Short mmCIF file of C-alpha atoms in Angstrom, two decimals:
data_model
loop_
_atom_site.label_atom_id
_atom_site.label_comp_id
_atom_site.label_asym_id
_atom_site.label_seq_id
_atom_site.Cartn_x
_atom_site.Cartn_y
_atom_site.Cartn_z
CA MET A 691 -9.69 -107.13 -57.35
CA PHE A 692 -10.02 -106.95 -53.79
CA ASP A 693 -11.99 -104.58 -51.90
CA LEU A 694 -10.41 -101.46 -49.85
CA PRO A 695 -11.16 -100.72 -46.71
CA ASP A 696 -13.78 -97.54 -45.75
CA LEU A 697 -10.82 -94.98 -45.18
CA PRO A 698 -11.93 -91.74 -43.08
CA GLU A 699 -13.31 -88.67 -44.28
CA ARG A 700 -10.29 -86.22 -44.39
CA PRO A 701 -11.24 -83.27 -42.14
CA PRO A 702 -12.18 -80.20 -43.96
CA PRO A 703 -9.27 -77.56 -43.55
CA ARG A 704 -9.18 -75.37 -40.39
CA ARG A 705 -10.99 -71.89 -41.12
CA SER A 706 -9.01 -68.24 -39.77
CA LEU A 707 -10.54 -66.52 -37.03
CA ARG A 708 -11.79 -63.59 -39.54
CA GLU A 709 -13.65 -66.19 -41.36
CA ARG A 710 -15.37 -67.46 -38.22
CA ALA A 711 -15.88 -63.28 -37.12
CA LEU A 712 -17.57 -63.00 -40.30
CA GLU A 713 -19.49 -66.24 -40.77
CA TRP A 714 -20.91 -64.96 -36.86
CA PHE A 715 -21.41 -61.60 -37.29
CA GLU A 716 -23.44 -62.88 -40.99
CA TRP A 717 -25.51 -65.45 -38.61
CA VAL A 718 -26.27 -62.75 -36.05
CA GLY A 719 -27.22 -59.48 -38.38
CA PRO A 720 -25.37 -56.55 -38.33
CA GLY A 721 -28.74 -54.50 -36.28
CA ARG A 722 -28.22 -57.36 -33.07
CA VAL A 723 -24.73 -56.63 -33.23
CA VAL A 724 -24.97 -52.53 -33.23
CA GLY A 725 -27.70 -53.13 -30.51
CA GLY A 726 -24.90 -55.37 -28.45
CA ALA A 727 -22.49 -52.68 -28.85
CA VAL A 728 -24.80 -49.82 -27.41
CA VAL A 729 -25.85 -52.03 -24.26
CA VAL A 730 -22.06 -52.72 -23.36
CA LEU A 731 -21.51 -48.89 -24.01
CA ALA A 732 -24.48 -48.04 -21.23
CA VAL A 733 -23.19 -50.77 -18.85
CA VAL A 734 -19.76 -48.93 -18.58
CA ALA A 735 -20.97 -45.85 -18.77
CA GLY A 736 -23.22 -46.33 -15.56
CA ALA A 737 -20.55 -48.25 -13.30
CA TYR A 738 -18.26 -45.70 -14.43
CA TRP A 739 -20.61 -42.99 -12.64
CA LEU A 740 -20.77 -45.52 -9.43
CA VAL A 741 -17.69 -45.92 -8.96
CA ARG A 742 -16.19 -41.96 -9.98
CA PRO A 743 -15.24 -40.04 -6.93
CA PRO A 744 -17.50 -37.21 -5.40
CA ALA A 745 -16.93 -33.29 -7.05
CA ALA A 746 -15.07 -30.92 -4.61
CA SER A 747 -17.60 -29.08 -2.55
CA PRO A 748 -16.58 -25.36 -1.79
CA GLU A 749 -16.12 -26.22 2.00
CA SER A 750 -13.27 -28.60 0.93
CA THR A 751 -11.23 -25.39 -0.44
CA LEU A 752 -11.48 -22.82 2.67
CA PRO A 753 -8.39 -22.56 4.35
CA PHE A 754 -7.90 -24.72 7.21
CA ALA A 755 -9.55 -23.49 10.22
CA PRO A 756 -8.37 -24.06 14.27
CA GLY A 757 -10.20 -26.57 16.16
CA ALA A 758 -12.30 -26.71 19.07
CA GLY A 759 -9.50 -26.79 21.16
CA SER A 760 -7.42 -24.35 20.15
CA SER A 761 -6.49 -20.81 21.92
CA GLY A 762 -8.37 -18.25 19.99
CA VAL A 763 -5.98 -15.67 21.21
CA ALA A 764 -3.09 -17.99 19.54
CA ALA A 765 -4.98 -18.27 16.56
CA SER A 766 -5.22 -14.69 15.87
CA SER A 767 -1.88 -14.06 16.36
CA THR A 768 -0.52 -16.45 14.01
CA SER A 769 -3.41 -15.29 11.36
CA ALA A 770 -3.12 -12.13 11.29
CA PRO A 771 -1.18 -10.11 8.72
CA ALA A 772 1.68 -7.90 9.87
CA ASP A 773 0.07 -4.81 8.53
CA GLN A 774 -2.82 -5.37 11.27
CA VAL A 775 -0.41 -5.91 14.36
CA PRO A 776 -1.16 -2.69 16.48
CA ALA A 777 2.02 -0.78 16.62
CA ALA A 778 3.76 -0.49 20.82
CA VAL A 779 2.47 2.68 22.23
CA THR A 780 5.13 4.91 22.40
CA THR A 781 5.46 8.02 24.90
CA VAL A 782 7.30 11.14 23.28
CA VAL A 783 9.19 12.99 25.43
CA PRO A 784 9.85 16.65 24.82
CA ASP A 785 14.03 17.26 24.51
CA GLU A 786 13.64 21.23 24.66
CA VAL A 787 12.00 24.18 26.80
CA VAL A 788 10.91 27.38 25.06
CA VAL A 789 11.24 30.11 27.30
CA HIS A 790 10.91 34.33 27.01
CA VAL A 791 12.93 36.12 27.91
CA ALA A 792 12.78 39.85 28.66
CA GLY A 793 13.76 42.94 30.30
CA ALA A 794 17.78 44.44 30.24
CA VAL A 795 19.30 41.96 28.02
CA ALA A 796 20.60 42.12 24.82
CA ALA A 797 18.22 40.38 22.69
CA PRO A 798 14.95 40.08 23.98
CA GLY A 799 12.63 37.30 22.59
CA VAL A 800 11.72 33.55 22.28
CA TYR A 801 14.22 31.02 22.92
CA SER A 802 14.37 27.21 22.69
CA LEU A 803 16.67 25.82 25.04
CA PRO A 804 18.04 22.24 25.88
CA VAL A 805 15.41 20.37 28.82
CA GLY A 806 17.62 20.79 32.00
CA SER A 807 18.83 24.64 30.84
CA ARG A 808 18.83 26.98 33.99
CA VAL A 809 17.60 30.77 34.04
CA VAL A 810 21.70 31.79 33.22
CA ASP A 811 21.36 29.79 29.76
CA ALA A 812 18.45 31.91 29.38
CA VAL A 813 20.34 35.32 29.85
CA ALA A 814 23.47 33.52 27.73
CA ALA A 815 21.01 32.73 24.81
CA ALA A 816 19.52 36.26 24.89
CA GLY A 817 22.90 38.01 24.40
CA GLY A 818 23.68 38.21 28.34
CA THR A 819 22.46 41.53 30.40
CA LYS A 820 22.37 45.03 29.34
CA VAL A 821 24.41 48.10 31.21
CA GLY A 822 22.79 48.54 34.51
CA ALA A 823 20.91 45.68 34.50
CA GLN A 824 20.12 44.01 37.98
CA PRO A 825 20.65 40.34 37.34
CA ASP A 826 20.95 39.55 41.26
CA ALA A 827 17.57 40.21 41.40
CA VAL A 828 16.32 36.81 39.64
CA ASN A 829 17.54 33.23 40.52
CA LEU A 830 20.06 32.63 37.60
CA ALA A 831 20.49 29.31 38.59
CA ALA A 832 16.44 28.09 38.66
CA PRO A 833 15.75 25.18 36.12
CA LEU A 834 14.07 26.39 33.08
CA ALA A 835 9.96 25.28 32.64
CA ASP A 836 8.64 25.03 28.94
CA GLY A 837 6.41 28.00 28.34
CA GLU A 838 8.42 30.39 31.40
CA ARG A 839 9.41 33.96 30.58
CA VAL A 840 12.71 35.18 32.45
CA TYR A 841 12.79 38.89 33.18
CA ILE A 842 16.15 40.73 34.00
CA PRO A 843 15.06 43.99 35.60
CA VAL A 844 17.12 47.17 35.98
CA GLU A 845 18.95 48.50 39.01
CA GLY A 846 15.91 50.25 41.12
CA GLU A 847 13.47 48.58 39.34
CA ALA A 848 10.82 46.50 40.72
CA VAL A 849 10.91 42.90 39.46
CA PRO A 850 7.64 41.79 38.18
CA VAL A 851 6.66 38.42 40.07
CA ALA A 852 7.44 34.86 38.04
CA SER A 853 6.40 31.36 39.07
CA ALA A 854 9.43 29.46 39.28
CA PRO A 855 8.99 25.84 37.44
CA GLY A 856 8.07 22.98 39.60
CA GLY A 857 6.39 24.65 42.63
CA ASP A 858 4.72 28.04 44.07
CA ILE A 859 7.91 30.20 44.83
CA PRO A 860 8.54 33.07 42.53
CA ALA A 861 11.59 33.83 40.38
CA GLY A 862 12.23 37.14 41.86
CA PRO A 863 11.08 39.26 44.78
CA VAL A 864 7.68 40.47 44.86
CA ASP A 865 6.56 43.97 45.23
CA LEU A 866 3.78 44.43 47.64
CA ASN A 867 2.94 48.00 46.31
CA ARG A 868 2.63 46.98 42.56
CA ALA A 869 1.66 43.28 43.14
CA THR A 870 -1.96 41.59 41.98
CA VAL A 871 -3.93 39.35 43.79
CA GLU A 872 -2.90 36.67 41.07
CA GLN A 873 1.20 37.33 41.84
CA LEU A 874 0.11 37.71 45.65
CA ASP A 875 -1.34 34.08 45.22
CA ASP A 876 1.85 32.48 43.78
CA LEU A 877 3.36 32.90 47.45
CA PRO A 878 4.10 30.22 49.50
CA GLY A 879 1.05 29.90 51.75
CA VAL A 880 -0.50 32.72 50.56
CA GLY A 881 -4.18 31.87 49.02
CA PRO A 882 -6.68 34.29 47.32
CA ALA A 883 -8.12 35.47 50.24
CA THR A 884 -5.09 36.37 51.73
CA ALA A 885 -3.98 37.87 48.33
CA ALA A 886 -6.71 40.07 48.64
CA ALA A 887 -6.60 41.47 51.97
CA ILE A 888 -2.73 42.32 51.35
CA VAL A 889 -4.64 44.34 47.88
CA ALA A 890 -7.17 45.76 50.01
CA HIS A 891 -5.52 47.26 53.01
CA ARG A 892 -2.53 48.34 50.86
CA ASP A 893 -5.93 50.07 48.73
CA ALA A 894 -6.77 51.76 52.52
CA ASN A 895 -3.70 52.57 53.85
CA GLY A 896 -1.12 53.33 51.10
CA PRO A 897 1.96 51.35 49.95
CA PHE A 898 3.42 49.03 52.25
CA ALA A 899 6.56 50.85 54.09
CA SER A 900 8.46 47.76 54.93
CA VAL A 901 7.51 44.22 54.64
CA ASP A 902 7.27 43.78 58.45
CA ASP A 903 3.97 45.77 57.84
CA LEU A 904 2.28 42.34 56.60
CA ALA A 905 1.46 41.65 60.14
CA ASP A 906 -1.02 44.16 60.25
CA VAL A 907 -2.76 42.49 56.98
CA ARG A 908 -5.56 39.76 58.36
CA GLY A 909 -4.58 36.60 57.87
CA ILE A 910 -0.89 36.98 58.26
CA GLY A 911 0.86 35.92 61.23
CA PRO A 912 4.37 35.65 62.23
CA ALA A 913 4.70 32.15 60.83
CA LYS A 914 3.33 33.12 57.50
CA LEU A 915 5.39 36.40 57.65
CA ALA A 916 8.79 34.93 57.98
CA ALA A 917 7.78 32.38 55.62
CA ILE A 918 7.53 34.82 52.70
CA ARG A 919 9.43 38.10 53.83
CA ASP A 920 12.90 37.05 51.57
CA LEU A 921 10.27 36.67 48.59
CA VAL A 922 8.61 40.30 48.90
CA THR A 923 10.08 44.01 48.73
CA VAL A 924 8.53 47.20 48.87
#
């Protein structure tokens, strides 16, 4: 017989990954494995806390405000609600006048007429004149003013003074023997002092016989008498 050469030993079979893991787990021990897992979780949690984005602050949720370089007027015009924008101021212009029609008319009373109406329109609104009226004693073409009183006298009746719209000229002749100081004061160029002088002269000397008698009143000269001659009667 002869000696066989020594053959190399056959390597042990290769162990699976599961077997090696179990062997490592048994070598390390359950306590060390659990402790290491806790340490790893703590490290991961700490890293996340360091790199996480910051929470939103209350200021970041507020609406954007214009910068310092923007105009305050422009900002207010763009951000003001529509219901807070002041409305344009409008001026209301009346389209009617209210007048009192009295005297010798069919239906005396208060009437509303369009702006621009004349005395003749007011008389027509009151039903026209009665029989025996004297419409020529007033200026039928005079424009009406709001709050005016239009009086139509009968024949032979003295016309009460009434201020014409827009001026001091009366709408009808003023009876020098019946007019008050206030009515005489409405005559052009006749002030309170002259009006009082006319009444005082009338009380002292009796009724005026003619318009020319005004020349005897203190304060009435030829020029003033000529200015009011057609506006008075006796």
